Amino acid sequence: HPERWISNALFRERCGQILAEEAPIPQLDYIVGIPDSGVAGGIGYSNGSRKPYRPVIIRDHYDENGAFRLFQASEISSISERVLGKLKLVPDKNMWKGAKVGFVDDSIVRGSESERITYEARALGAAEVHWFSVYPPVRYRCYLGVSMRTERELIAARNEGDWARIASEIGADSVNYISNIGFIKAGMLSGAIKIPEDLREIFLVNGGCGGCITGLHPVDRFGNAYKISERHLVSV
């Protein structure tokens, strides 16, 4: 039903608004979206929290070799260095000194980018650094096309989903993820979602995947479809 679709940008903005409701931090001075995919979520969080948005991170879209899509690259060992080389914080210490900053990204997968940005923000004088992800914690490998070799490289997996431990690893004051229900609601104009008896099936019963979040994929490695339980409730 294409007439029911929304754009990816609007979807991420709605995720940011929902996350602002789920994880409010009143003391924040301003919000920063991580370019490019975190910008819409940052704007959504800014609107939802009524905190100003500041575009104080600049991204160079091309590295020296002309490559610009990094997450699905096979050279895992070099991904973090290549991503971090593209992002530059505006070095105006008047904007950072004593600031309590909320960074919003489309996801926090490996954590290396978040750790580096946190370090740089503190070096420029930020008093507090809080992270917000408009994608739930990634705890499982995806074998449907995204390059994830081991679960040890996933920051949520190696910290057993403990947000406080994740924040400690990247040096932030807090890390906050959108809930599974909030993420699904953001993509549905009706606002009504199905709640299964087994909450790990939440994405599957609502027509999505979510395998990297729940560990349940719509198909297994051999192409066999997952059989969804018929027992579920409907939430509006």
Coordinates of C-alpha atoms in Angstrom, one line a residue, residues 30-233:
Y30 CA 21.1 21.8 22.5
I31 CA 20.8 18.8 20.1
V32 CA 23.2 17.7 17.4
G33 CA 22.3 15.2 14.7
I34 CA 25.2 13.1 13.4
P35 CA 25.5 13.7 9.6
D36 CA 24.0 12.6 7.5
S37 CA 21.6 9.9 8.6
G38 CA 21.3 11.2 12.2
V39 CA 20.2 14.7 11.2
A40 CA 16.5 13.9 10.7
G41 CA 16.4 12.1 14.1
G42 CA 18.2 15.0 15.7
I43 CA 15.6 17.4 14.3
G44 CA 12.9 15.2 15.6
Y45 CA 14.4 15.0 19.1
S46 CA 14.9 18.8 19.0
N47 CA 11.3 19.4 18.2
G48 CA 10.0 16.9 20.6
S49 CA 12.2 18.1 23.5
R50 CA 11.9 21.8 22.6
K51 CA 15.7 22.1 22.7
P52 CA 17.5 24.1 20.0
Y53 CA 19.3 22.2 17.2
R54 CA 22.8 23.1 16.3
P55 CA 24.6 21.7 13.2
V56 CA 28.1 21.7 14.8
I57 CA 29.4 18.6 13.0
I58 CA 30.4 18.7 9.4
R59 CA 30.8 15.6 7.2
D60 CA 33.0 15.1 4.2
H61 CA 31.1 12.7 2.0
Y62 CA 34.1 11.3 0.2
D63 CA 37.4 9.9 1.5
E64 CA 40.7 10.1 -0.4
N65 CA 39.7 7.0 -2.4
G66 CA 36.2 8.3 -3.3
A67 CA 34.5 5.8 -1.1
F68 CA 31.4 7.0 0.8
R69 CA 29.3 4.0 1.9
L70 CA 31.2 2.5 4.7
F71 CA 29.0 0.4 7.0
Q72 CA 28.5 -2.4 4.5
A73 CA 32.2 -2.5 3.4
S74 CA 34.1 -5.7 4.0
E75 CA 37.2 -4.1 5.4
I76 CA 35.9 -4.1 9.0
S77 CA 39.2 -3.1 10.6
S78 CA 39.4 0.2 8.7
I79 CA 35.7 1.3 8.9
S80 CA 36.0 3.2 12.2
E81 CA 39.1 5.1 11.0
R82 CA 37.4 6.0 7.7
V83 CA 34.2 7.1 9.3
L84 CA 35.9 9.2 11.9
G85 CA 38.0 10.9 9.3
K86 CA 34.9 12.3 7.6
L87 CA 33.3 13.9 10.7
K88 CA 34.6 17.2 12.0
L89 CA 33.3 19.1 15.0
V90 CA 33.1 22.9 14.5
P91 CA 36.1 24.0 16.7
D92 CA 34.4 27.1 18.2
K93 CA 34.9 26.6 21.9
N94 CA 32.3 29.3 22.6
M95 CA 29.7 26.8 21.4
W96 CA 31.0 23.9 23.4
K97 CA 32.3 25.3 26.7
G98 CA 30.2 24.2 29.6
A99 CA 27.5 22.9 27.2
K100 CA 25.3 19.9 27.9
V101 CA 25.0 18.3 24.5
G102 CA 22.6 15.6 23.1
F103 CA 24.0 13.7 20.1
V104 CA 21.4 11.9 18.0
D105 CA 22.4 9.2 15.5
D106 CA 20.5 6.8 13.3
S107 CA 22.1 3.9 15.3
I108 CA 24.9 3.0 17.7
V109 CA 26.3 -0.2 16.4
R110 CA 30.1 -0.6 17.1
G111 CA 30.5 2.5 19.2
S112 CA 33.8 3.7 17.9
E113 CA 32.3 6.8 16.2
S114 CA 30.3 7.7 19.3
E115 CA 33.4 7.3 21.5
R116 CA 35.6 9.6 19.3
I117 CA 32.9 12.3 19.0
T118 CA 32.4 12.2 22.8
Y119 CA 36.1 12.6 23.4
E120 CA 36.3 15.5 20.9
A121 CA 33.3 17.3 22.4
R122 CA 34.7 17.1 25.9
A123 CA 38.1 18.3 24.6
L124 CA 36.3 21.4 23.3
G125 CA 34.7 22.0 26.7
A126 CA 31.4 20.1 26.7
A127 CA 30.3 19.6 30.3
E128 CA 27.9 16.7 29.6
V129 CA 27.5 14.4 26.6
H130 CA 24.4 12.3 26.1
W131 CA 23.7 10.0 23.2
F132 CA 20.4 9.1 21.6
S133 CA 19.9 6.3 19.0
V134 CA 16.7 6.3 16.8
Y135 CA 17.4 2.6 16.3
P136 CA 17.1 0.0 19.1
P137 CA 20.2 -1.7 20.5
V138 CA 21.9 -4.0 17.9
R139 CA 22.8 -7.2 19.8
Y140 CA 22.8 -9.8 17.0
R141 CA 24.6 -10.3 13.8
C142 CA 22.7 -9.8 10.5
Y143 CA 23.2 -12.6 7.9
L144 CA 20.9 -10.9 5.4
G145 CA 23.4 -8.6 3.8
V146 CA 24.9 -6.3 6.4
S147 CA 28.6 -6.8 7.2
M148 CA 28.8 -8.0 10.8
R149 CA 31.4 -10.7 11.4
T150 CA 31.1 -11.2 15.1
E151 CA 28.8 -10.1 17.9
R152 CA 31.8 -8.9 19.9
E153 CA 32.1 -6.0 17.5
L154 CA 28.6 -4.8 18.5
I155 CA 28.7 -2.6 21.5
A156 CA 25.2 -3.5 22.8
A157 CA 26.1 -7.2 22.6
R158 CA 29.4 -7.1 24.4
N159 CA 27.7 -5.0 27.1
E160 CA 24.7 -7.3 27.4
G161 CA 22.4 -4.5 26.5
D162 CA 23.2 -2.5 29.6
W163 CA 22.9 1.2 28.6
A164 CA 25.0 2.4 31.6
R165 CA 27.9 0.1 30.6
I166 CA 27.6 1.3 27.0
A167 CA 27.8 4.9 28.1
S168 CA 30.8 4.2 30.2
E169 CA 32.6 2.5 27.3
I170 CA 32.2 5.5 25.0
G171 CA 32.8 8.0 27.8
A172 CA 29.3 9.6 27.7
D173 CA 27.1 10.6 30.6
S174 CA 24.2 8.5 29.2
V175 CA 23.2 6.4 26.2
N176 CA 19.5 6.2 25.2
Y177 CA 17.8 4.0 22.6
I178 CA 14.3 4.2 21.2
S179 CA 12.1 1.3 22.3
N180 CA 11.1 -1.5 19.9
I181 CA 7.5 -0.4 20.2
G182 CA 8.4 3.3 19.6
F183 CA 10.5 2.4 16.6
I184 CA 7.6 0.5 15.0
K185 CA 5.0 3.1 15.8
A186 CA 7.2 5.8 14.1
G187 CA 6.7 4.0 10.8
M188 CA 2.9 3.5 11.1
L189 CA 0.6 6.4 10.3
S190 CA -2.3 4.6 12.0
G191 CA -0.3 4.2 15.3
A192 CA -1.8 0.8 15.9
I193 CA 0.7 -2.1 16.3
K194 CA 0.4 -5.8 17.1
I195 CA 1.8 -7.0 20.4
P196 CA 2.8 -10.7 20.4
E197 CA 2.8 -13.0 23.3
D198 CA 6.5 -13.5 22.7
L199 CA 7.9 -10.0 22.5
R200 CA 10.9 -11.1 20.5
E201 CA 8.4 -11.4 17.6
I202 CA 7.4 -7.8 17.8
F203 CA 9.0 -6.8 14.5
L204 CA 7.9 -10.0 12.6
V205 CA 4.2 -9.6 13.5
N206 CA 4.3 -6.0 12.3
G207 CA 5.8 -6.8 8.9
G208 CA 9.4 -6.0 9.7
C209 CA 12.6 -7.9 10.4
G210 CA 14.4 -6.7 13.6
G211 CA 16.7 -9.8 13.6
C212 CA 19.7 -7.8 14.7
I213 CA 17.6 -6.4 17.6
T214 CA 15.7 -9.5 18.8
G215 CA 17.7 -12.4 17.3
L216 CA 14.7 -13.6 15.3
H217 CA 14.9 -13.2 11.5
P218 CA 12.1 -13.6 9.1
V219 CA 14.1 -16.4 7.4
D220 CA 16.9 -18.6 8.6
R221 CA 20.3 -19.1 6.9
F222 CA 18.7 -21.9 4.8
G223 CA 15.8 -19.8 3.6
N224 CA 13.2 -21.3 5.8
A225 CA 10.5 -18.8 6.9
Y226 CA 10.0 -18.1 10.6
K227 CA 6.5 -19.3 11.7
I228 CA 4.9 -16.5 13.6
S229 CA 2.6 -17.3 16.6
E230 CA -1.1 -16.4 15.9
R231 CA -1.6 -15.2 19.5
H232 CA -1.2 -11.5 19.8
L233 CA -2.9 -8.4 21.1

